[in-house]
Amino acid sequence: MSDTSQVRKTDFKIAAVDGTPLAASLYERFSKPTAGVVIINSATGVRRHFYDAYARYLATNGFHAVTYDYRGVGDSRPSSLRGFNACVQQWGQLDVDGVIAWASERYPNEKLNIVGHSVGGVLLGLTSNTDLIDRAVFVAPQSGYWRLLPVPYKQAWAFLWYVANPVLTKIFGYFPAKRLGLGEDLPAGVMSEFGLWACDPEYIVSATHGVSRSGFERIRAPVLAYSIEDDTTAPRAAFHAILELYTNAHIERRHLKPQELGMTKIGHFGFFRLGPAVPVWAESCQWLTKKEDR
């Protein structure tokens, strides 16, 4: 089913754990959904509206689909990012946690699922209430350690983390990603934290960064994880490196090749542009509707 005319979209706010209001959108069929809830965790610097078509597709298939902006991004950013206090750990520990809590309270008898794009899958390892999650789909999750990227991208990302990021955030008081064509502007604290992780082979779970592996190990929900052949942001080495942290989750891995889907390219963002005519959307939706025990 893909008749999105039967879907209503409601914009509203969800409170993070610390009370910070997060801009959110809820997609539902006019008839009562029965498949459960899907929370879509965005990639870094990507507004929730990017996932509109996929969220509508989920809603036509019976889900309550929820998109939202992390603090400091999109409609959850303040009038000025200069001096705005936000970091990646807050995205996971406060924002994702708060949205999961909201969904479980609003729909207490529904299955609760996650679709995590890029860092949206990684953030689950920072979240405390992942025991509420029934199933998950990860699209292009990755370790951001720069040496895992292919040439010449690794050199570009090394320049970003070692030179451009510290210089530009000092000048502007935030990271001016829009000026560089890298998505939404980001708080300085977010980029500072990403920069520390990206320069460490252990990435997010290095002992020096205060993030424990235990958060990843707590996750026992089945996961369907997609890697993408022409994705230079999340190449297969980086994809497999981050999934190794989810030691107790049953993970099924799919590798997408553009030519096998009749496409010329997909890249890091193309999954959510494929549309319902390409069978991958149906596959991910069917995965989320499975009912077997973990």
PDB file of C-alpha atoms in Angstrom:
ATOM      1  CA  MET A   1       0.000   0.000   0.000  1.00  0.00           C
ATOM      2  CA  SER A   2       1.377   3.442  -0.885  1.00  0.00           C
ATOM      3  CA  ASP A   3      -1.624   5.777  -1.120  1.00  0.00           C
ATOM      4  CA  THR A   4      -0.253   8.626   0.998  1.00  0.00           C
ATOM      5  CA  SER A   5      -3.469  10.624   0.547  1.00  0.00           C
ATOM      6  CA  GLN A   6      -4.794   8.515   3.423  1.00  0.00           C
ATOM      7  CA  VAL A   7      -2.072   9.838   5.737  1.00  0.00           C
ATOM      8  CA  ARG A   8      -2.337  12.850   8.026  1.00  0.00           C
ATOM      9  CA  LYS A   9       0.747  14.638   9.309  1.00  0.00           C
ATOM     10  CA  THR A  10       0.748  16.499  12.628  1.00  0.00           C
ATOM     11  CA  ASP A  11       3.592  18.767  13.733  1.00  0.00           C
ATOM     12  CA  PHE A  12       4.097  19.089  17.484  1.00  0.00           C
ATOM     13  CA  LYS A  13       6.737  19.061  20.234  1.00  0.00           C
ATOM     14  CA  ILE A  14       8.186  16.200  22.275  1.00  0.00           C
ATOM     15  CA  ALA A  15      10.013  16.900  25.525  1.00  0.00           C
ATOM     16  CA  ALA A  16      13.503  15.463  25.841  1.00  0.00           C
ATOM     17  CA  VAL A  17      14.461  13.922  29.175  1.00  0.00           C
ATOM     18  CA  ASP A  18      15.681  17.312  30.453  1.00  0.00           C
ATOM     19  CA  GLY A  19      12.560  19.102  29.188  1.00  0.00           C
ATOM     20  CA  THR A  20      14.113  20.548  26.013  1.00  0.00           C
ATOM     21  CA  PRO A  21      11.344  20.798  23.376  1.00  0.00           C
ATOM     22  CA  LEU A  22      12.068  18.850  20.201  1.00  0.00           C
ATOM     23  CA  ALA A  23      10.225  19.596  16.969  1.00  0.00           C
ATOM     24  CA  ALA A  24       8.470  16.442  15.790  1.00  0.00           C
ATOM     25  CA  SER A  25       6.005  15.168  13.187  1.00  0.00           C
ATOM     26  CA  LEU A  26       3.542  12.285  13.507  1.00  0.00           C
ATOM     27  CA  TYR A  27       2.290  10.431  10.422  1.00  0.00           C
ATOM     28  CA  GLU A  28      -0.846   8.283  10.734  1.00  0.00           C
ATOM     29  CA  ARG A  29      -3.487   6.778   8.474  1.00  0.00           C
ATOM     30  CA  PHE A  30      -6.979   8.172   8.855  1.00  0.00           C
ATOM     31  CA  SER A  31      -8.063   4.621   9.650  1.00  0.00           C
ATOM     32  CA  LYS A  32      -6.633   3.245  12.867  1.00  0.00           C
ATOM     33  CA  PRO A  33      -3.078   1.841  12.405  1.00  0.00           C
ATOM     34  CA  THR A  34      -2.354  -1.608  13.760  1.00  0.00           C
ATOM     35  CA  ALA A  35       1.297  -2.318  12.926  1.00  0.00           C
ATOM     36  CA  GLY A  36       2.938  -0.377  15.778  1.00  0.00           C
ATOM     37  CA  VAL A  37       5.125   2.703  16.118  1.00  0.00           C
ATOM     38  CA  VAL A  38       8.270   3.603  14.162  1.00  0.00           C
ATOM     39  CA  ILE A  39      10.613   6.332  15.406  1.00  0.00           C
ATOM     40  CA  ILE A  40      12.981   7.629  12.734  1.00  0.00           C
ATOM     41  CA  ASN A  41      16.338   8.793  14.107  1.00  0.00           C
ATOM     42  CA  SER A  42      17.939  11.221  11.674  1.00  0.00           C
ATOM     43  CA  ALA A  43      21.481  11.364  10.357  1.00  0.00           C
ATOM     44  CA  THR A  44      23.758  14.156  11.566  1.00  0.00           C
ATOM     45  CA  GLY A  45      22.745  17.570  10.272  1.00  0.00           C
ATOM     46  CA  VAL A  46      19.600  16.260   8.549  1.00  0.00           C
ATOM     47  CA  ARG A  47      16.198  17.771   9.242  1.00  0.00           C
ATOM     48  CA  ARG A  48      13.301  15.465   9.997  1.00  0.00           C
ATOM     49  CA  HIS A  49      11.452  16.559   6.843  1.00  0.00           C
ATOM     50  CA  PHE A  50      14.009  14.666   4.754  1.00  0.00           C
ATOM     51  CA  TYR A  51      12.277  11.462   5.889  1.00  0.00           C
ATOM     52  CA  ASP A  52       8.781  12.640   4.971  1.00  0.00           C
ATOM     53  CA  ALA A  53       8.229  10.239   2.054  1.00  0.00           C
ATOM     54  CA  TYR A  54       9.474   7.192   3.956  1.00  0.00           C
ATOM     55  CA  ALA A  55       7.435   8.133   7.049  1.00  0.00           C
ATOM     56  CA  ARG A  56       4.313   8.460   4.882  1.00  0.00           C
ATOM     57  CA  TYR A  57       5.043   5.054   3.369  1.00  0.00           C
ATOM     58  CA  LEU A  58       5.263   3.522   6.842  1.00  0.00           C
ATOM     59  CA  ALA A  59       1.988   5.186   7.793  1.00  0.00           C
ATOM     60  CA  THR A  60       0.207   3.773   4.741  1.00  0.00           C
ATOM     61  CA  ASN A  61       1.320   0.362   5.964  1.00  0.00           C
ATOM     62  CA  GLY A  62      -0.298   0.816   9.356  1.00  0.00           C
ATOM     63  CA  PHE A  63       2.419   2.415  11.485  1.00  0.00           C
ATOM     64  CA  HIS A  64       2.397   5.524  13.603  1.00  0.00           C
ATOM     65  CA  ALA A  65       5.601   7.074  12.163  1.00  0.00           C
ATOM     66  CA  VAL A  66       7.467   9.713  14.184  1.00  0.00           C
ATOM     67  CA  THR A  67      10.211  12.009  12.919  1.00  0.00           C
ATOM     68  CA  TYR A  68      11.950  14.657  15.001  1.00  0.00           C
ATOM     69  CA  ASP A  69      14.877  17.074  15.062  1.00  0.00           C
ATOM     70  CA  TYR A  70      17.689  16.647  17.583  1.00  0.00           C
ATOM     71  CA  ARG A  71      18.415  19.663  19.765  1.00  0.00           C
ATOM     72  CA  GLY A  72      20.285  22.322  17.818  1.00  0.00           C
ATOM     73  CA  VAL A  73      19.097  20.990  14.434  1.00  0.00           C
ATOM     74  CA  GLY A  74      16.277  22.099  12.125  1.00  0.00           C
ATOM     75  CA  ASP A  75      13.211  23.288  14.008  1.00  0.00           C
ATOM     76  CA  SER A  76      14.809  22.288  17.328  1.00  0.00           C
ATOM     77  CA  ARG A  77      17.570  24.876  17.030  1.00  0.00           C
ATOM     78  CA  PRO A  78      17.499  28.202  18.883  1.00  0.00           C
ATOM     79  CA  SER A  79      17.543  31.549  17.106  1.00  0.00           C
ATOM     80  CA  SER A  80      21.344  31.490  17.371  1.00  0.00           C
ATOM     81  CA  LEU A  81      23.648  28.483  17.678  1.00  0.00           C
ATOM     82  CA  ARG A  82      26.494  30.597  18.966  1.00  0.00           C
ATOM     83  CA  GLY A  83      27.122  29.448  22.518  1.00  0.00           C
ATOM     84  CA  PHE A  84      24.254  26.923  22.409  1.00  0.00           C
ATOM     85  CA  ASN A  85      25.087  23.995  24.692  1.00  0.00           C
ATOM     86  CA  ALA A  86      24.519  20.667  22.943  1.00  0.00           C
ATOM     87  CA  CYS A  87      26.556  17.543  22.284  1.00  0.00           C
ATOM     88  CA  VAL A  88      26.075  14.142  20.675  1.00  0.00           C
ATOM     89  CA  GLN A  89      25.727  12.364  24.006  1.00  0.00           C
ATOM     90  CA  GLN A  90      22.747  14.612  24.767  1.00  0.00           C
ATOM     91  CA  TRP A  91      21.181  13.550  21.478  1.00  0.00           C
ATOM     92  CA  GLY A  92      21.318   9.930  22.620  1.00  0.00           C
ATOM     93  CA  GLN A  93      20.839  10.189  26.373  1.00  0.00           C
ATOM     94  CA  LEU A  94      18.217  12.953  26.386  1.00  0.00           C
ATOM     95  CA  ASP A  95      16.628  13.321  22.939  1.00  0.00           C
ATOM     96  CA  VAL A  96      16.317   9.740  21.703  1.00  0.00           C
ATOM     97  CA  ASP A  97      15.501   8.591  25.232  1.00  0.00           C
ATOM     98  CA  GLY A  98      12.765  11.222  25.514  1.00  0.00           C
ATOM     99  CA  VAL A  99      11.167  10.328  22.177  1.00  0.00           C
ATOM    100  CA  ILE A 100      11.135   6.621  23.035  1.00  0.00           C
ATOM    101  CA  ALA A 101       9.530   7.431  26.400  1.00  0.00           C
ATOM    102  CA  TRP A 102       6.905   9.612  24.704  1.00  0.00           C
ATOM    103  CA  ALA A 103       6.037   6.900  22.184  1.00  0.00           C
ATOM    104  CA  SER A 104       5.808   4.144  24.786  1.00  0.00           C
ATOM    105  CA  GLU A 105       3.513   6.272  26.955  1.00  0.00           C
ATOM    106  CA  ARG A 106       1.272   7.374  24.090  1.00  0.00           C
ATOM    107  CA  TYR A 107       1.033   3.893  22.544  1.00  0.00           C
ATOM    108  CA  PRO A 108       1.513   1.521  25.500  1.00  0.00           C
ATOM    109  CA  ASN A 109       0.097  -1.526  23.721  1.00  0.00           C
ATOM    110  CA  GLU A 110       1.894  -1.076  20.395  1.00  0.00           C
ATOM    111  CA  LYS A 111       5.193  -2.508  19.177  1.00  0.00           C
ATOM    112  CA  LEU A 112       7.900   0.161  19.272  1.00  0.00           C
ATOM    113  CA  ASN A 113      10.449   0.146  16.463  1.00  0.00           C
ATOM    114  CA  ILE A 114      13.389   2.296  15.425  1.00  0.00           C
ATOM    115  CA  VAL A 115      14.709   3.253  12.001  1.00  0.00           C
ATOM    116  CA  GLY A 116      18.137   4.794  12.482  1.00  0.00           C
ATOM    117  CA  HIS A 117      19.924   6.555   9.635  1.00  0.00           C
ATOM    118  CA  SER A 118      23.699   6.886   9.995  1.00  0.00           C
ATOM    119  CA  VAL A 119      24.327   8.229  13.527  1.00  0.00           C
ATOM    120  CA  GLY A 120      20.636   7.557  14.202  1.00  0.00           C
ATOM    121  CA  GLY A 121      21.530   3.898  14.653  1.00  0.00           C
ATOM    122  CA  VAL A 122      24.658   4.603  16.695  1.00  0.00           C
ATOM    123  CA  LEU A 123      22.770   6.785  19.198  1.00  0.00           C
ATOM    124  CA  LEU A 124      20.868   3.774  20.519  1.00  0.00           C
ATOM    125  CA  GLY A 125      24.067   2.766  22.295  1.00  0.00           C
ATOM    126  CA  LEU A 126      23.779   5.968  24.368  1.00  0.00           C
ATOM    127  CA  THR A 127      20.108   5.499  25.231  1.00  0.00           C
ATOM    128  CA  SER A 128      18.912   3.994  28.517  1.00  0.00           C
ATOM    129  CA  ASN A 129      15.435   2.735  27.600  1.00  0.00           C
ATOM    130  CA  THR A 130      16.281   0.538  24.631  1.00  0.00           C
ATOM    131  CA  ASP A 131      14.605  -2.393  26.386  1.00  0.00           C
ATOM    132  CA  LEU A 132      11.357  -0.860  25.077  1.00  0.00           C
ATOM    133  CA  ILE A 133      12.431  -1.393  21.442  1.00  0.00           C
ATOM    134  CA  ASP A 134      10.996  -4.400  19.606  1.00  0.00           C
ATOM    135  CA  ARG A 135      12.840  -4.195  16.281  1.00  0.00           C
ATOM    136  CA  ALA A 136      15.191  -1.855  14.447  1.00  0.00           C
ATOM    137  CA  VAL A 137      16.363  -1.006  10.942  1.00  0.00           C
ATOM    138  CA  PHE A 138      19.740   0.696  10.544  1.00  0.00           C
ATOM    139  CA  VAL A 139      20.551   2.451   7.289  1.00  0.00           C
ATOM    140  CA  ALA A 140      24.257   3.174   6.731  1.00  0.00           C
ATOM    141  CA  PRO A 141      25.369   3.182  10.387  1.00  0.00           C
ATOM    142  CA  GLN A 142      29.105   3.647  10.757  1.00  0.00           C
ATOM    143  CA  SER A 143      32.132   4.213  12.886  1.00  0.00           C
ATOM    144  CA  GLY A 144      33.278   7.718  12.048  1.00  0.00           C
ATOM    145  CA  TYR A 145      36.973   6.947  12.543  1.00  0.00           C
ATOM    146  CA  TRP A 146      38.490   8.742   9.573  1.00  0.00           C
ATOM    147  CA  ARG A 147      41.034   6.060   8.652  1.00  0.00           C
ATOM    148  CA  LEU A 148      38.210   3.638   7.806  1.00  0.00           C
ATOM    149  CA  LEU A 149      37.184   5.811   4.859  1.00  0.00           C
ATOM    150  CA  PRO A 150      38.512   5.184   1.349  1.00  0.00           C
ATOM    151  CA  VAL A 151      40.952   7.439  -0.488  1.00  0.00           C
ATOM    152  CA  PRO A 152      40.528  10.364  -1.167  1.00  0.00           C
ATOM    153  CA  TYR A 153      37.674  10.791   1.310  1.00  0.00           C
ATOM    154  CA  LYS A 154      39.770   9.913   4.337  1.00  0.00           C
ATOM    155  CA  GLN A 155      42.089  12.831   3.587  1.00  0.00           C
ATOM    156  CA  ALA A 156      39.122  15.193   3.262  1.00  0.00           C
ATOM    157  CA  TRP A 157      37.623  14.035   6.556  1.00  0.00           C
ATOM    158  CA  ALA A 158      41.003  14.235   8.297  1.00  0.00           C
ATOM    159  CA  PHE A 159      41.253  17.858   7.155  1.00  0.00           C
ATOM    160  CA  LEU A 160      37.730  18.462   8.449  1.00  0.00           C
ATOM    161  CA  TRP A 161      38.389  17.059  11.915  1.00  0.00           C
ATOM    162  CA  TYR A 162      41.939  18.252  12.467  1.00  0.00           C
ATOM    163  CA  VAL A 163      41.780  21.672  10.784  1.00  0.00           C
ATOM    164  CA  ALA A 164      38.423  22.974   9.501  1.00  0.00           C
ATOM    165  CA  ASN A 165      36.253  21.980  12.443  1.00  0.00           C
ATOM    166  CA  PRO A 166      38.317  23.552  15.262  1.00  0.00           C
ATOM    167  CA  VAL A 167      39.057  26.694  13.225  1.00  0.00           C
ATOM    168  CA  LEU A 168      35.510  27.316  11.985  1.00  0.00           C
ATOM    169  CA  THR A 169      33.759  26.575  15.283  1.00  0.00           C
ATOM    170  CA  LYS A 170      36.120  29.014  17.006  1.00  0.00           C
ATOM    171  CA  ILE A 171      35.372  31.715  14.441  1.00  0.00           C
ATOM    172  CA  PHE A 172      31.591  31.255  14.239  1.00  0.00           C
ATOM    173  CA  GLY A 173      30.774  29.779  17.657  1.00  0.00           C
ATOM    174  CA  TYR A 174      29.130  26.851  15.839  1.00  0.00           C
ATOM    175  CA  PHE A 175      29.909  24.719  12.794  1.00  0.00           C
ATOM    176  CA  PRO A 176      28.671  26.458   9.593  1.00  0.00           C
ATOM    177  CA  ALA A 177      27.825  23.258   7.714  1.00  0.00           C
ATOM    178  CA  LYS A 178      25.403  24.953   5.308  1.00  0.00           C
ATOM    179  CA  ARG A 179      28.164  27.155   3.902  1.00  0.00           C
ATOM    180  CA  LEU A 180      30.169  24.006   3.143  1.00  0.00           C
ATOM    181  CA  GLY A 181      27.280  22.034   1.664  1.00  0.00           C
ATOM    182  CA  LEU A 182      27.372  19.572   4.562  1.00  0.00           C
ATOM    183  CA  GLY A 183      23.776  19.805   5.771  1.00  0.00           C
ATOM    184  CA  GLU A 184      22.402  21.787   8.689  1.00  0.00           C
ATOM    185  CA  ASP A 185      24.586  24.006  10.865  1.00  0.00           C
ATOM    186  CA  LEU A 186      25.595  22.213  14.061  1.00  0.00           C
ATOM    187  CA  PRO A 187      26.369  23.264  17.643  1.00  0.00           C
ATOM    188  CA  ALA A 188      30.051  23.549  18.457  1.00  0.00           C
ATOM    189  CA  GLY A 189      29.743  20.895  21.181  1.00  0.00           C
ATOM    190  CA  VAL A 190      28.337  18.363  18.730  1.00  0.00           C
ATOM    191  CA  MET A 191      31.220  18.849  16.314  1.00  0.00           C
ATOM    192  CA  SER A 192      33.799  18.911  19.078  1.00  0.00           C
ATOM    193  CA  GLU A 193      32.590  15.530  20.314  1.00  0.00           C
ATOM    194  CA  PHE A 194      32.419  14.041  16.827  1.00  0.00           C
ATOM    195  CA  GLY A 195      35.919  15.352  16.200  1.00  0.00           C
ATOM    196  CA  LEU A 196      37.328  13.583  19.259  1.00  0.00           C
ATOM    197  CA  TRP A 197      35.665  10.313  18.293  1.00  0.00           C
ATOM    198  CA  ALA A 198      36.626  10.527  14.625  1.00  0.00           C
ATOM    199  CA  CYS A 199      40.311  10.804  15.501  1.00  0.00           C
ATOM    200  CA  ASP A 200      40.261   7.722  17.767  1.00  0.00           C
ATOM    201  CA  PRO A 201      40.391   4.118  16.455  1.00  0.00           C
ATOM    202  CA  GLU A 202      37.931   3.140  19.221  1.00  0.00           C
ATOM    203  CA  TYR A 203      35.611   5.894  18.012  1.00  0.00           C
ATOM    204  CA  ILE A 204      32.683   6.444  20.394  1.00  0.00           C
ATOM    205  CA  VAL A 205      33.610   3.805  23.008  1.00  0.00           C
ATOM    206  CA  SER A 206      37.156   4.903  23.714  1.00  0.00           C
ATOM    207  CA  ALA A 207      37.679   5.001  27.482  1.00  0.00           C
ATOM    208  CA  THR A 208      38.793   8.632  27.205  1.00  0.00           C
ATOM    209  CA  HIS A 209      35.372   9.743  25.930  1.00  0.00           C
ATOM    210  CA  GLY A 210      33.215   8.465  28.783  1.00  0.00           C
ATOM    211  CA  VAL A 211      30.936   6.282  26.657  1.00  0.00           C
ATOM    212  CA  SER A 212      30.556   2.705  27.825  1.00  0.00           C
ATOM    213  CA  ARG A 213      30.171  -0.334  25.589  1.00  0.00           C
ATOM    214  CA  SER A 214      27.454  -1.537  27.956  1.00  0.00           C
ATOM    215  CA  GLY A 215      24.815   0.652  26.295  1.00  0.00           C
ATOM    216  CA  PHE A 216      25.393  -1.128  23.000  1.00  0.00           C
ATOM    217  CA  GLU A 217      25.511  -4.511  24.711  1.00  0.00           C
ATOM    218  CA  ARG A 218      22.101  -3.922  26.338  1.00  0.00           C
ATOM    219  CA  ILE A 219      20.365  -3.883  22.979  1.00  0.00           C
ATOM    220  CA  ARG A 220      18.763  -7.240  22.220  1.00  0.00           C
ATOM    221  CA  ALA A 221      16.192  -6.209  19.618  1.00  0.00           C
ATOM    222  CA  PRO A 222      16.596  -7.806  16.167  1.00  0.00           C
ATOM    223  CA  VAL A 223      18.270  -5.421  13.720  1.00  0.00           C
ATOM    224  CA  LEU A 224      18.192  -5.268   9.926  1.00  0.00           C
ATOM    225  CA  ALA A 225      21.246  -3.259   8.850  1.00  0.00           C
ATOM    226  CA  TYR A 226      21.819  -1.883   5.338  1.00  0.00           C
ATOM    227  CA  SER A 227      25.201  -1.007   3.899  1.00  0.00           C
ATOM    228  CA  ILE A 228      25.398   0.653   0.483  1.00  0.00           C
ATOM    229  CA  GLU A 229      27.965  -0.047  -2.226  1.00  0.00           C
ATOM    230  CA  ASP A 230      28.592   3.575  -3.262  1.00  0.00           C
ATOM    231  CA  ASP A 231      28.381   5.084   0.223  1.00  0.00           C
ATOM    232  CA  THR A 232      31.674   6.884   0.855  1.00  0.00           C
ATOM    233  CA  THR A 233      30.524   8.164   4.262  1.00  0.00           C
ATOM    234  CA  ALA A 234      29.738   4.700   5.636  1.00  0.00           C
ATOM    235  CA  PRO A 235      31.913   2.243   3.680  1.00  0.00           C
ATOM    236  CA  ARG A 236      31.718  -1.422   4.588  1.00  0.00           C
ATOM    237  CA  ALA A 237      34.719  -1.317   6.962  1.00  0.00           C
ATOM    238  CA  ALA A 238      33.097   1.483   8.988  1.00  0.00           C
ATOM    239  CA  PHE A 239      29.684  -0.209   8.768  1.00  0.00           C
ATOM    240  CA  HIS A 240      30.948  -3.509  10.177  1.00  0.00           C
ATOM    241  CA  ALA A 241      33.080  -1.758  12.814  1.00  0.00           C
ATOM    242  CA  ILE A 242      30.089  -0.056  14.462  1.00  0.00           C
ATOM    243  CA  LEU A 243      27.891  -3.158  14.313  1.00  0.00           C
ATOM    244  CA  GLU A 244      30.520  -5.101  16.265  1.00  0.00           C
ATOM    245  CA  LEU A 245      29.485  -3.067  19.325  1.00  0.00           C
ATOM    246  CA  TYR A 246      25.964  -4.573  19.288  1.00  0.00           C
ATOM    247  CA  THR A 247      27.170  -7.889  20.674  1.00  0.00           C
ATOM    248  CA  ASN A 248      23.789  -9.132  21.938  1.00  0.00           C
ATOM    249  CA  ALA A 249      21.566  -8.059  19.061  1.00  0.00           C
ATOM    250  CA  HIS A 250      20.671 -10.468  16.287  1.00  0.00           C
ATOM    251  CA  ILE A 251      21.734  -8.521  13.193  1.00  0.00           C
ATOM    252  CA  GLU A 252      20.834  -9.332   9.604  1.00  0.00           C
ATOM    253  CA  ARG A 253      22.989  -7.453   7.140  1.00  0.00           C
ATOM    254  CA  ARG A 254      21.987  -6.392   3.631  1.00  0.00           C
ATOM    255  CA  HIS A 255      24.378  -4.829   1.125  1.00  0.00           C
ATOM    256  CA  LEU A 256      22.668  -2.677  -1.490  1.00  0.00           C
ATOM    257  CA  LYS A 257      24.176  -2.186  -4.938  1.00  0.00           C
ATOM    258  CA  PRO A 258      22.652   0.565  -7.092  1.00  0.00           C
ATOM    259  CA  GLN A 259      22.757  -1.440 -10.311  1.00  0.00           C
ATOM    260  CA  GLU A 260      20.881  -4.346  -8.734  1.00  0.00           C
ATOM    261  CA  LEU A 261      18.056  -1.947  -7.861  1.00  0.00           C
ATOM    262  CA  GLY A 262      18.022  -0.328 -11.289  1.00  0.00           C
ATOM    263  CA  MET A 263      19.719   2.814  -9.956  1.00  0.00           C
ATOM    264  CA  THR A 264      22.851   4.670 -11.022  1.00  0.00           C
ATOM    265  CA  LYS A 265      23.658   5.704  -7.449  1.00  0.00           C
ATOM    266  CA  ILE A 266      22.300   5.549  -3.899  1.00  0.00           C
ATOM    267  CA  GLY A 267      25.016   6.960  -1.645  1.00  0.00           C
ATOM    268  CA  HIS A 268      24.671   7.787   2.027  1.00  0.00           C
ATOM    269  CA  PHE A 269      21.265   9.453   1.697  1.00  0.00           C
ATOM    270  CA  GLY A 270      19.638   7.761  -1.264  1.00  0.00           C
ATOM    271  CA  PHE A 271      17.838   4.972   0.623  1.00  0.00           C
ATOM    272  CA  PHE A 272      15.193   7.451   1.748  1.00  0.00           C
ATOM    273  CA  ARG A 273      14.740   8.724  -1.823  1.00  0.00           C
ATOM    274  CA  LEU A 274      14.205   5.298  -3.411  1.00  0.00           C
ATOM    275  CA  GLY A 275      10.427   5.361  -3.139  1.00  0.00           C
ATOM    276  CA  PRO A 276       7.949   2.489  -2.789  1.00  0.00           C
ATOM    277  CA  ALA A 277       8.513   1.239  -6.339  1.00  0.00           C
ATOM    278  CA  VAL A 278      11.943  -0.093  -5.272  1.00  0.00           C
ATOM    279  CA  PRO A 279      11.440  -3.259  -3.158  1.00  0.00           C
ATOM    280  CA  VAL A 280      13.854  -2.224  -0.386  1.00  0.00           C
ATOM    281  CA  TRP A 281      11.246  -0.038   1.309  1.00  0.00           C
ATOM    282  CA  ALA A 282       8.834  -2.964   1.368  1.00  0.00           C
ATOM    283  CA  GLU A 283      11.543  -5.236   2.763  1.00  0.00           C
ATOM    284  CA  SER A 284      12.298  -2.847   5.630  1.00  0.00           C
ATOM    285  CA  CYS A 285       8.595  -2.433   6.370  1.00  0.00           C
ATOM    286  CA  GLN A 286       8.036  -6.197   6.404  1.00  0.00           C
ATOM    287  CA  TRP A 287      10.970  -6.595   8.780  1.00  0.00           C
ATOM    288  CA  LEU A 288       9.365  -4.179  11.222  1.00  0.00           C
ATOM    289  CA  THR A 289       6.061  -6.061  11.116  1.00  0.00           C
ATOM    290  CA  LYS A 290       7.551  -9.433  12.052  1.00  0.00           C
ATOM    291  CA  LYS A 291       6.148 -10.729  15.299  1.00  0.00           C
ATOM    292  CA  GLU A 292       8.483 -13.519  16.374  1.00  0.00           C
ATOM    293  CA  ASP A 293      10.180 -13.288  19.758  1.00  0.00           C
ATOM    294  CA  ARG A 294      13.676 -11.957  20.093  1.00  0.00           C
TER     295      ARG A 294
END
